[in-house]
Short mmCIF file of C-alpha atoms in Angstrom, two decimals:
data_model
loop_
_atom_site.label_atom_id
_atom_site.label_comp_id
_atom_site.label_asym_id
_atom_site.label_seq_id
_atom_site.Cartn_x
_atom_site.Cartn_y
_atom_site.Cartn_z
CA GLU A 149 -9.56 -16.10 -0.57
CA PRO A 150 -5.81 -15.72 1.39
CA GLU A 151 -5.06 -12.59 3.09
CA VAL A 152 -2.92 -12.11 5.23
CA THR A 153 -2.81 -11.68 8.30
CA GLN A 154 -0.94 -9.73 11.00
CA THR A 155 -0.85 -9.48 14.63
CA PRO A 156 -1.19 -7.43 17.26
CA SER A 157 -3.69 -5.89 16.32
CA HIS A 158 -2.60 -2.76 18.74
CA GLN A 159 1.03 -2.81 20.34
CA VAL A 160 1.92 -0.21 22.90
CA THR A 161 5.00 0.40 24.36
CA GLN A 162 7.52 2.61 25.85
CA MET A 163 10.51 4.29 24.29
CA GLY A 164 13.83 2.57 24.10
CA GLN A 165 11.85 -0.57 24.05
CA GLU A 166 12.38 -3.46 21.24
CA VAL A 167 8.99 -4.54 19.50
CA ILE A 168 8.10 -7.49 17.05
CA LEU A 169 4.98 -7.00 14.73
CA ARG A 170 3.86 -10.24 13.56
CA CYS A 171 2.94 -10.60 9.96
CA VAL A 172 1.63 -14.64 8.16
CA PRO A 173 2.24 -13.88 4.86
CA ILE A 174 -0.76 -15.27 1.76
CA SER A 175 0.61 -18.85 2.07
CA ASN A 176 2.08 -19.16 -1.82
CA HIS A 177 3.25 -16.03 -2.28
CA LEU A 178 7.30 -15.97 -2.56
CA TYR A 179 7.74 -11.49 -1.71
CA PHE A 180 7.04 -9.81 1.46
CA TYR A 181 7.08 -6.12 2.29
CA TRP A 182 6.67 -3.96 5.41
CA TYR A 183 4.77 -0.40 5.44
CA ARG A 184 4.09 2.42 7.76
CA GLN A 185 1.71 5.14 7.88
CA ILE A 186 1.66 7.18 10.17
CA LEU A 187 -1.66 9.38 11.17
CA GLY A 188 -2.80 11.88 8.41
CA GLN A 189 0.01 11.02 6.54
CA LYS A 190 1.14 8.50 3.45
CA VAL A 191 1.69 5.19 2.45
CA GLU A 192 5.41 4.20 3.10
CA PHE A 193 7.76 1.79 1.93
CA LEU A 194 9.89 0.39 4.43
CA VAL A 195 11.41 -2.84 3.06
CA SER A 196 10.71 -5.60 0.65
CA PHE A 197 12.04 -9.27 1.51
CA TYR A 198 12.67 -11.68 -1.07
CA ASN A 199 14.36 -15.76 -0.89
CA ASN A 200 15.82 -14.93 2.04
CA GLU A 201 16.60 -11.50 2.13
CA ILE A 202 16.51 -8.08 1.86
CA SER A 203 15.52 -7.14 -1.78
CA GLU A 204 15.39 -3.09 -1.28
CA LYS A 205 14.61 -0.75 1.81
CA SER A 206 13.69 2.36 1.95
CA GLU A 207 16.32 5.36 4.40
CA ILE A 208 13.44 5.04 6.92
CA PHE A 209 14.53 1.13 7.49
CA ASP A 210 17.60 2.36 9.18
CA ASP A 211 19.26 0.08 11.77
CA GLN A 212 16.89 0.34 14.42
CA PHE A 213 14.98 -1.87 11.74
CA SER A 214 15.18 -6.35 11.21
CA VAL A 215 13.35 -8.19 9.28
CA GLU A 216 13.43 -11.84 9.50
CA ARG A 217 11.70 -14.65 8.30
CA PRO A 218 12.15 -17.63 10.87
CA ASP A 219 10.03 -19.91 9.61
CA GLY A 220 8.06 -20.95 5.99
CA SER A 221 5.09 -19.32 7.66
CA ASN A 222 6.18 -15.71 9.51
CA PHE A 223 7.41 -12.79 8.52
CA THR A 224 8.48 -10.02 11.38
CA LEU A 225 9.63 -6.87 11.71
CA LYS A 226 11.53 -5.43 14.42
CA ILE A 227 12.32 -2.10 15.70
CA ARG A 228 15.30 -2.81 18.60
CA SER A 229 14.56 0.91 19.84
CA THR A 230 11.44 2.16 19.33
CA LYS A 231 10.89 6.06 19.15
CA LEU A 232 8.28 8.03 19.32
CA GLU A 233 8.31 8.60 15.82
CA ASP A 234 7.77 5.27 15.65
CA SER A 235 4.93 5.20 16.56
CA ALA A 236 2.39 4.86 13.27
CA MET A 237 0.48 1.70 10.86
CA TYR A 238 2.88 -0.50 9.55
CA PHE A 239 0.75 -2.88 6.86
CA CYS A 240 2.87 -6.56 6.02
CA ALA A 241 2.59 -7.43 2.19
CA SER A 242 3.09 -9.95 0.80
CA SER A 243 2.83 -10.54 -3.61
CA ASP A 244 3.50 -13.77 -6.11
CA ARG A 245 5.85 -12.48 -8.88
CA ASP A 246 5.59 -15.90 -10.49
CA ARG A 247 3.25 -13.01 -12.86
CA ASP A 248 4.78 -9.19 -13.70
CA ASN A 249 3.50 -6.89 -12.04
CA SER A 250 1.80 -9.22 -9.08
CA PRO A 251 -0.61 -6.57 -6.74
CA LEU A 252 0.79 -6.09 -3.23
CA HIS A 253 -1.89 -7.36 -0.44
CA PHE A 254 -1.37 -5.51 2.53
CA GLY A 255 -2.54 -7.48 6.30
CA ASN A 256 -5.36 -4.93 8.14
CA GLY A 257 -2.15 -3.59 9.85
CA THR A 258 -0.59 -3.28 13.88
CA ARG A 259 -1.03 0.04 14.94
CA LEU A 260 1.67 0.89 17.43
CA THR A 261 1.80 3.08 19.57
CA VAL A 262 5.40 4.73 21.29
CA THR A 263 4.64 6.62 24.40
CA ASP B 460 9.04 13.26 -1.39
CA GLN B 461 5.88 13.58 -3.74
CA GLN B 462 6.07 11.72 -6.87
CA VAL B 463 2.46 10.73 -6.22
CA LYS B 464 -0.20 13.52 -5.72
CA GLN B 465 -4.36 13.30 -5.34
CA ASN B 466 -4.98 16.82 -4.66
CA SER B 467 -8.53 15.89 -3.95
CA PRO B 468 -8.66 14.92 0.18
CA SER B 469 -12.60 14.30 -0.52
CA LEU B 470 -15.07 13.80 -3.24
CA SER B 471 -18.78 13.35 -2.63
CA VAL B 472 -21.04 11.62 -5.34
CA GLN B 473 -24.45 10.61 -5.64
CA GLU B 474 -25.41 7.29 -5.63
CA GLY B 475 -25.86 5.50 -8.69
CA ARG B 476 -23.65 9.01 -10.34
CA ILE B 477 -20.03 8.72 -11.59
CA SER B 478 -16.89 9.40 -9.19
CA ILE B 479 -13.97 10.68 -10.79
CA LEU B 480 -10.76 9.91 -8.94
CA ASN B 481 -7.49 11.36 -9.78
CA CYS B 482 -4.42 11.16 -9.23
CA ASP B 483 -0.65 12.55 -11.03
CA TYR B 484 2.84 11.58 -10.90
CA THR B 485 6.10 13.67 -11.63
CA ASN B 486 8.96 10.40 -12.00
CA SER B 487 8.43 9.47 -15.96
CA MET B 488 10.40 5.96 -14.81
CA PHE B 489 6.92 4.83 -13.24
CA ASP B 490 5.43 2.21 -15.64
CA TYR B 491 3.11 0.19 -13.24
CA PHE B 492 0.16 1.84 -11.23
CA LEU B 493 -2.58 1.00 -8.87
CA TRP B 494 -5.23 1.35 -7.67
CA TYR B 495 -6.16 0.90 -3.60
CA LYS B 496 -9.32 0.94 -1.60
CA LYS B 497 -9.33 1.32 2.08
CA TYR B 498 -11.63 0.83 4.87
CA PRO B 499 -11.29 2.03 8.11
CA ALA B 500 -8.77 -0.85 10.42
CA GLU B 501 -8.17 -2.40 7.46
CA GLY B 502 -5.42 -2.37 5.27
CA PRO B 503 -5.18 -1.00 1.69
CA THR B 504 -7.63 -3.79 -0.51
CA PHE B 505 -6.26 -3.60 -4.13
CA LEU B 506 -8.40 -2.69 -6.90
CA ILE B 507 -7.07 -2.45 -9.96
CA SER B 508 -4.09 -1.70 -11.88
CA ILE B 509 -2.78 -0.62 -15.21
CA SER B 510 0.70 -0.49 -17.03
CA SER B 511 2.22 2.21 -19.13
CA ILE B 512 1.71 0.09 -22.49
CA LYS B 513 -1.77 0.27 -22.10
CA ASP B 514 -4.27 3.74 -21.33
CA LYS B 515 -7.27 2.17 -20.48
CA ASN B 516 -8.03 -0.97 -17.97
CA GLU B 517 -11.30 -1.88 -17.19
CA ASP B 518 -13.04 -4.23 -14.75
CA GLY B 519 -17.07 -4.26 -13.05
CA ARG B 520 -17.60 -0.42 -11.80
CA PHE B 521 -14.49 0.17 -12.21
CA THR B 522 -12.20 1.87 -14.91
CA VAL B 523 -8.70 3.72 -15.03
CA PHE B 524 -7.44 5.91 -17.08
CA LEU B 525 -3.96 6.49 -18.10
CA ASN B 526 -2.65 9.40 -19.95
CA LYS B 527 1.54 10.02 -19.11
CA SER B 528 1.95 12.61 -21.50
CA ALA B 529 0.53 14.80 -18.87
CA LYS B 530 0.91 12.15 -16.15
CA HIS B 531 -2.36 12.04 -14.43
CA LEU B 532 -4.26 8.85 -14.53
CA SER B 533 -7.88 7.67 -13.25
CA LEU B 534 -10.30 5.68 -11.37
CA HIS B 535 -14.03 5.73 -12.77
CA ILE B 536 -16.22 4.49 -10.62
CA VAL B 537 -19.96 3.98 -12.50
CA PRO B 538 -22.88 3.27 -11.21
CA SER B 539 -21.72 4.66 -7.41
CA GLN B 540 -22.54 3.05 -4.92
CA PRO B 541 -23.09 3.32 -0.73
CA GLY B 542 -20.19 0.21 -0.26
CA ASP B 543 -17.95 2.38 -2.36
CA SER B 544 -17.31 4.93 0.13
CA ALA B 545 -13.61 4.82 1.40
CA VAL B 546 -10.16 6.04 1.19
CA TYR B 547 -9.08 5.26 -2.56
CA PHE B 548 -5.21 5.43 -2.76
CA CYS B 549 -3.60 5.69 -6.10
CA ALA B 550 0.16 4.18 -5.98
CA ALA B 551 2.81 3.75 -8.31
CA SER B 552 6.10 2.36 -9.06
CA GLY B 553 9.02 0.91 -11.66
CA ILE B 554 11.24 2.87 -10.81
CA SER B 555 13.82 -0.42 -9.12
CA GLY B 556 11.44 -2.86 -10.90
CA ALA B 557 10.76 -3.97 -7.77
CA ASN B 558 7.88 -3.60 -5.88
CA ASN B 559 8.25 -0.77 -4.25
CA LEU B 560 5.68 1.59 -4.25
CA PHE B 561 5.01 5.43 -3.92
CA PHE B 562 1.67 5.83 -2.10
CA GLY B 563 -0.61 9.25 -3.47
CA THR B 564 -2.19 10.16 -0.03
CA GLY B 565 -5.52 9.25 -0.55
CA THR B 566 -9.21 10.63 -1.62
CA ARG B 567 -12.11 10.01 0.82
CA LEU B 568 -15.35 9.20 -1.71
CA THR B 569 -18.18 9.15 -0.01
CA VAL B 570 -21.77 7.90 -1.86
CA ILE B 571 -24.55 9.82 -0.78
CA PRO B 572 -27.81 7.37 -0.56
#
């Protein structure tokens, strides 16, 4: 079964540094998402992306965050200047919206640790 | 933001018995509900969903019930198997029409052999 893949599985960075989290969504999917889960908290929506532009974003997704689909397969999340509170599991997801309410398929996540 | 609540952080069930996981929501604009299962070091895996036009959806051992008037849904697993041991997340969407999911905090299910 096709799956969403994320790299790296674990990223450690110093506060103030830029990080790029990478995702390869399922190939025929059209909608892409980033969610995050701070340890012990809920999985939270960050951003959705369709047709090469952001379709929706949450309050969490401030100017420090950006997303890009640089080619036909990758979908990236960039955090420009990381803060300690950005430490979390970041999940990429994709869905096929050709049918109504297609469920999201999640990757295994990237654990980001900001020191 | 507590729009989706799972009030039981954990549940233990004997193998072969029924597991019932509960979820409550506050926003009446939600019209699509999902259950995800999550193993350690993996992402959430889609399990089953239900649209607000239905009150029950069944898929093998898994059944989701929706009570719109009570803003409550539940996931029934029967019979429960040890491999079902995982964290189960309830999620809801529909406010914006997009797939912006609101997740509950999860219930850790342990199925005892």
